[in-house]
PDB file of C-alpha atoms in Angstrom:
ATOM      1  CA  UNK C   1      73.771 127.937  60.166  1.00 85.00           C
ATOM      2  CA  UNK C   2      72.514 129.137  56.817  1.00 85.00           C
ATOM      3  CA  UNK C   3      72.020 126.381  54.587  1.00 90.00           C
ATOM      4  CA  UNK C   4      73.536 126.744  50.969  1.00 89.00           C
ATOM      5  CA  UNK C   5      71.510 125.342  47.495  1.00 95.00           C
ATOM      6  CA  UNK C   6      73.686 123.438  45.723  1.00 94.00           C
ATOM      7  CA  UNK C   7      73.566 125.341  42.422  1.00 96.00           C
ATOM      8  CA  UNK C   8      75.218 128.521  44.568  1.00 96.00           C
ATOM      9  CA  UNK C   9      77.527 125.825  46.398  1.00 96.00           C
ATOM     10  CA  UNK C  10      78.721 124.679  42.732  1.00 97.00           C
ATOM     11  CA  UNK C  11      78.980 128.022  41.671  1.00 97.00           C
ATOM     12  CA  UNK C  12      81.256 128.454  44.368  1.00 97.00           C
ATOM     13  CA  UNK C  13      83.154 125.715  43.461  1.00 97.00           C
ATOM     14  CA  UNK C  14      83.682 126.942  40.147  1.00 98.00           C
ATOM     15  CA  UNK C  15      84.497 130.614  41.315  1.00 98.00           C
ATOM     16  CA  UNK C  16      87.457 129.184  43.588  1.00 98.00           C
ATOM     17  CA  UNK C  17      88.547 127.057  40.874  1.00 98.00           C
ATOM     18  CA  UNK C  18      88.448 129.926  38.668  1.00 98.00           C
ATOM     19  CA  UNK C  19      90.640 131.981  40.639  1.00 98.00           C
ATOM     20  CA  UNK C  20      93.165 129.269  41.067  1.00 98.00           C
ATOM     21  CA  UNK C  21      93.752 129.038  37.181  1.00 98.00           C
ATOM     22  CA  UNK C  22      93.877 132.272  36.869  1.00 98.00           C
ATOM     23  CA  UNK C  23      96.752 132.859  40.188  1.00 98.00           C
ATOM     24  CA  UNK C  24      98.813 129.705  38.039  1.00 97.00           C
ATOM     25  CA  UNK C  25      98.418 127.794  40.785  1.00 96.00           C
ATOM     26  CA  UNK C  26      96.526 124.962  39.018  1.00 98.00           C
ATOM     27  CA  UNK C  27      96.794 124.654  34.776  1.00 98.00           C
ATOM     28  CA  UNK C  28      93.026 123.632  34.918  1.00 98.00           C
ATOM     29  CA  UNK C  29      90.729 122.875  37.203  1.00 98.00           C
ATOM     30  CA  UNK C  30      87.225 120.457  37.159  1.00 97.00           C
ATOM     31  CA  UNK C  31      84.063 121.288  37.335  1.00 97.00           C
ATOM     32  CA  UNK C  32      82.511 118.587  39.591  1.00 95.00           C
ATOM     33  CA  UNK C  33      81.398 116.244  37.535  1.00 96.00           C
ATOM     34  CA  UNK C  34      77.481 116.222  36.216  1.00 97.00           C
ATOM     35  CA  UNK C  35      75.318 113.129  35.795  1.00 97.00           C
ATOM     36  CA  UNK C  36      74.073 114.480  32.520  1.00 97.00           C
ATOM     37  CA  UNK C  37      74.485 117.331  29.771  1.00 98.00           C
ATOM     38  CA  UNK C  38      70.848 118.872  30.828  1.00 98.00           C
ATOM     39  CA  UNK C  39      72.054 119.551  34.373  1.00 97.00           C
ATOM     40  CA  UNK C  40      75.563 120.830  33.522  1.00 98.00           C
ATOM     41  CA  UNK C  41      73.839 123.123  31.157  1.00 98.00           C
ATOM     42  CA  UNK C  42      72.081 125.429  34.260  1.00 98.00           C
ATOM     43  CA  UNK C  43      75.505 126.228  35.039  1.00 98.00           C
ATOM     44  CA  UNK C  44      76.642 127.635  31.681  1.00 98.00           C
ATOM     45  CA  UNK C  45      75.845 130.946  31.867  1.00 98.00           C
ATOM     46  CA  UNK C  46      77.498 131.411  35.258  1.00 98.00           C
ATOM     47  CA  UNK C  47      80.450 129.593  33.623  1.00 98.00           C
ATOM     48  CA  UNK C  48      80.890 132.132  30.757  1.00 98.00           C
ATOM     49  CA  UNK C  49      80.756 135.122  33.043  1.00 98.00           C
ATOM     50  CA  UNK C  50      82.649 133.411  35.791  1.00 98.00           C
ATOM     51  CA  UNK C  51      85.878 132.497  33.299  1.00 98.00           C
ATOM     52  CA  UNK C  52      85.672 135.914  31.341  1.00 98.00           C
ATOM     53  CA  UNK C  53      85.733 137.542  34.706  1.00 98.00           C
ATOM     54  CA  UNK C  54      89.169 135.233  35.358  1.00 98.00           C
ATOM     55  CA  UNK C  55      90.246 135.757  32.022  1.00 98.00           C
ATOM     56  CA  UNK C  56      90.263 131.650  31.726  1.00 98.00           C
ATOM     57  CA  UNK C  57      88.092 129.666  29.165  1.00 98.00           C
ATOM     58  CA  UNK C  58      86.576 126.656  29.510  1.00 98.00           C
ATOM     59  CA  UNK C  59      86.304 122.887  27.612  1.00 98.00           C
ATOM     60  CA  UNK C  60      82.714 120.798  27.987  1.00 98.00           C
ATOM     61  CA  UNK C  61      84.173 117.192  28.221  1.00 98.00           C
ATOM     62  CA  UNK C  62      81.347 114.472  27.334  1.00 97.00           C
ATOM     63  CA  UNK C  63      83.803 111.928  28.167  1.00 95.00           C
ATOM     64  CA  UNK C  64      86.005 112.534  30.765  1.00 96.00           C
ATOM     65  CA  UNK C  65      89.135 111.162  31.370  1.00 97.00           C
ATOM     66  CA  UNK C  66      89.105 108.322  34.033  1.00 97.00           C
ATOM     67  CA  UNK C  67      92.725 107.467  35.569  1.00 97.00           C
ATOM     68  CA  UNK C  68      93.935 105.721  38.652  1.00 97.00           C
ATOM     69  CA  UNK C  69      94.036 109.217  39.941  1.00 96.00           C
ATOM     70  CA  UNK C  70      90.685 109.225  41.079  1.00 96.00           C
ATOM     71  CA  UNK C  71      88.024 107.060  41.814  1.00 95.00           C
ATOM     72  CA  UNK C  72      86.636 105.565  38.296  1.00 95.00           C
ATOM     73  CA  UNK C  73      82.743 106.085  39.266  1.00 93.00           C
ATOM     74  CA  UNK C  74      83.291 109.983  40.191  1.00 92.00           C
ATOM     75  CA  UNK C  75      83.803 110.337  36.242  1.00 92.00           C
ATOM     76  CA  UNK C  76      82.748 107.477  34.490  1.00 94.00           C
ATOM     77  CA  UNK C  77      79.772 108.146  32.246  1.00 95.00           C
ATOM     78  CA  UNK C  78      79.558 111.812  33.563  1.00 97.00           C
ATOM     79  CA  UNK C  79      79.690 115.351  31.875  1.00 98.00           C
ATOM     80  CA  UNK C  80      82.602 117.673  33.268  1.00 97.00           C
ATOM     81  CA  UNK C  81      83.632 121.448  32.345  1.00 98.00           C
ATOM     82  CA  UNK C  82      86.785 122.039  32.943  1.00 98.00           C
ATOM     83  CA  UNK C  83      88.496 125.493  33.562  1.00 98.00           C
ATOM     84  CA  UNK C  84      92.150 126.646  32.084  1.00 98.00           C
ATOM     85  CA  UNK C  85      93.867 130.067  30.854  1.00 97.00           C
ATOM     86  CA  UNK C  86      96.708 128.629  28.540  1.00 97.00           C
ATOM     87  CA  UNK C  87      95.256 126.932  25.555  1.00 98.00           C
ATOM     88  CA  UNK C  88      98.066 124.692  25.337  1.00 98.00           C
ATOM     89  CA  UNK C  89      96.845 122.928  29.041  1.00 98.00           C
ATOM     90  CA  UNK C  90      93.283 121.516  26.997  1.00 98.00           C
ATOM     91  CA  UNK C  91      95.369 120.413  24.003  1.00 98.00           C
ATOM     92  CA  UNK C  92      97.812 118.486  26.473  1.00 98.00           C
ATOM     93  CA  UNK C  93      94.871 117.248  28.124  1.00 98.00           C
ATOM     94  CA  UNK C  94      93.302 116.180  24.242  1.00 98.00           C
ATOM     95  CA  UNK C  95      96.474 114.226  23.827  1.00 98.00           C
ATOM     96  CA  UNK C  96      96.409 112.519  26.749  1.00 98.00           C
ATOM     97  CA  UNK C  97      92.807 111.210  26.566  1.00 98.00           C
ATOM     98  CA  UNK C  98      94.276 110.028  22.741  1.00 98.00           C
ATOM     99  CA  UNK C  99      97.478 108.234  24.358  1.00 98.00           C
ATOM    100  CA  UNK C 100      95.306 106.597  26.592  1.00 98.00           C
ATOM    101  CA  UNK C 101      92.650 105.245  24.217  1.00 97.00           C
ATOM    102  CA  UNK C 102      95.561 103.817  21.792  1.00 98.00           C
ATOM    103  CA  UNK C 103      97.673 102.099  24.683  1.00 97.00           C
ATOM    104  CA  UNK C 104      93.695 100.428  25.558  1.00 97.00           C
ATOM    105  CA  UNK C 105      93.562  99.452  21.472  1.00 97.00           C
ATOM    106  CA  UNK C 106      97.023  98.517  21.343  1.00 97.00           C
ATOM    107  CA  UNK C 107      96.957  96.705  24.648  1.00 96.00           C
ATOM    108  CA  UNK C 108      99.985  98.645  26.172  1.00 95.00           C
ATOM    109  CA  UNK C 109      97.568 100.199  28.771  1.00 96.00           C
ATOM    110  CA  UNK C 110      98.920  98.822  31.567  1.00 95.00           C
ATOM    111  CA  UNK C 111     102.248  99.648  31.134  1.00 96.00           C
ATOM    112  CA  UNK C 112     101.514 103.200  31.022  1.00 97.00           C
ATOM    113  CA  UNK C 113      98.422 103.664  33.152  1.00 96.00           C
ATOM    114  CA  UNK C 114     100.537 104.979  36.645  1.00 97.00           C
ATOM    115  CA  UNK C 115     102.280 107.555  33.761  1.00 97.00           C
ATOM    116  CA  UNK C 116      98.871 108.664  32.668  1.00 98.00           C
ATOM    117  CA  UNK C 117      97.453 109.194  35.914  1.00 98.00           C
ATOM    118  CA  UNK C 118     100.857 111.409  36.851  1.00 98.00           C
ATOM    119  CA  UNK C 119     100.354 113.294  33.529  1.00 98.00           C
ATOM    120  CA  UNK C 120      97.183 113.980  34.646  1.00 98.00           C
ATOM    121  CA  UNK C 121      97.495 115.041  37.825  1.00 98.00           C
ATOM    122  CA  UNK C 122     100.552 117.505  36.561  1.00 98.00           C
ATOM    123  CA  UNK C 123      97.320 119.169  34.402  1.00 98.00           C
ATOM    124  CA  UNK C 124      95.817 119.851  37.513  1.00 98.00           C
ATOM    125  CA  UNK C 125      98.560 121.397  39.317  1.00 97.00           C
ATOM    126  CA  UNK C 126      99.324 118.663  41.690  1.00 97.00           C
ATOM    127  CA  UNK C 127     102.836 118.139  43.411  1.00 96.00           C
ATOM    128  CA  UNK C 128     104.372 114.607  42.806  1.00 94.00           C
ATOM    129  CA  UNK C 129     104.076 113.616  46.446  1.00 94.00           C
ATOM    130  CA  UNK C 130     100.286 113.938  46.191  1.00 97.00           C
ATOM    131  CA  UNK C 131      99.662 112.083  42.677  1.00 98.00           C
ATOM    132  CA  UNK C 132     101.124 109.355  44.413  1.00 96.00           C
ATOM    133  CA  UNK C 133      98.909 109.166  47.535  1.00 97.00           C
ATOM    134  CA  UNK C 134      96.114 109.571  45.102  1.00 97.00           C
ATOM    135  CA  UNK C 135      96.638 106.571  43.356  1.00 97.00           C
ATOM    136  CA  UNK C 136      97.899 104.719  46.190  1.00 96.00           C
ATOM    137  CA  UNK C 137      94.575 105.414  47.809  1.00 96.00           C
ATOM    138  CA  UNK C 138      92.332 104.655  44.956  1.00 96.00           C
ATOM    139  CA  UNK C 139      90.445 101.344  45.933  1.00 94.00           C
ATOM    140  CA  UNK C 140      88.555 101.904  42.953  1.00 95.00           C
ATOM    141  CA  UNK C 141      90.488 102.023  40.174  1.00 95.00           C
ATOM    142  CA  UNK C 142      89.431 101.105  36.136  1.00 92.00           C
ATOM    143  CA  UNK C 143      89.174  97.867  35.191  1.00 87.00           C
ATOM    144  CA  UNK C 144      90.761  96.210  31.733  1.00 77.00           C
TER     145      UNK C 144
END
């Protein structure tokens, strides 16, 4: 078998994830995540040409948002693009990185966390039934 590098396998990634946003079958799409800016930045010109050939833009997220969706060390302290067509899917995902950080400073996290995580997942194009087996079978989720 050929082996693949893994800046063409990421590319590939990002194609794929491209096309989705672009078919509507997912609002946005991630990147997968980078361990810092320097090595997300090799992949920016592929990026620009990739989502003006999808007619989707893209959002360079310093500080992703970490949920009970996924496991907390896949994001935490990482760098993330993320890929979307209708600029009202980044502002929605803004917001929700906002709600979050007040319900943490207003202690009223807890409350909401399972509601963030299914807000997020919604962003990402996920059916209900899934969101839930996400979270169900994250054994590693934030800690407050």
């Amino acid at each position: 078998m050929h082996e693949i590098d893994s800046f063409s396998y990421q590319c590939g990634i990002m194609d794929c994830f491209n096309e989705m946003v672009k078919a509507g079958l997912k609002p946005m799409a991630l990147a997968h995540p980078f361990k810092t800016p320097q090595e997300r930045e090799v992949y920016i010109p592929f990026v620009k040409q990739i989502t003006k050939q999808y007619g989707n833009y893209y959002y360079l997220d310093n500080d992703p948002l970490i949920t009970d969706l996924f496991a907390a060390s896949l994001n935490l302290s990482t760098y993330n693009i993320i890929f979307y067509r209708d600029e009202n899917i980044i502002e929605k995902y803004k917001a929700l990185k906002i709600k979050k950080e007040k319900a943490i400073a207003n202690n009223d996290y807890q409350e909401i966390r399972e509601n963030i995580a299914y807000e997020f997942g919604h962003l990402l194009g996920y059916p209900e039934t899934h969101i839930q087996q996400y979270i169900n079978n994250n054994n590693e989720k934030e800690e407050y």
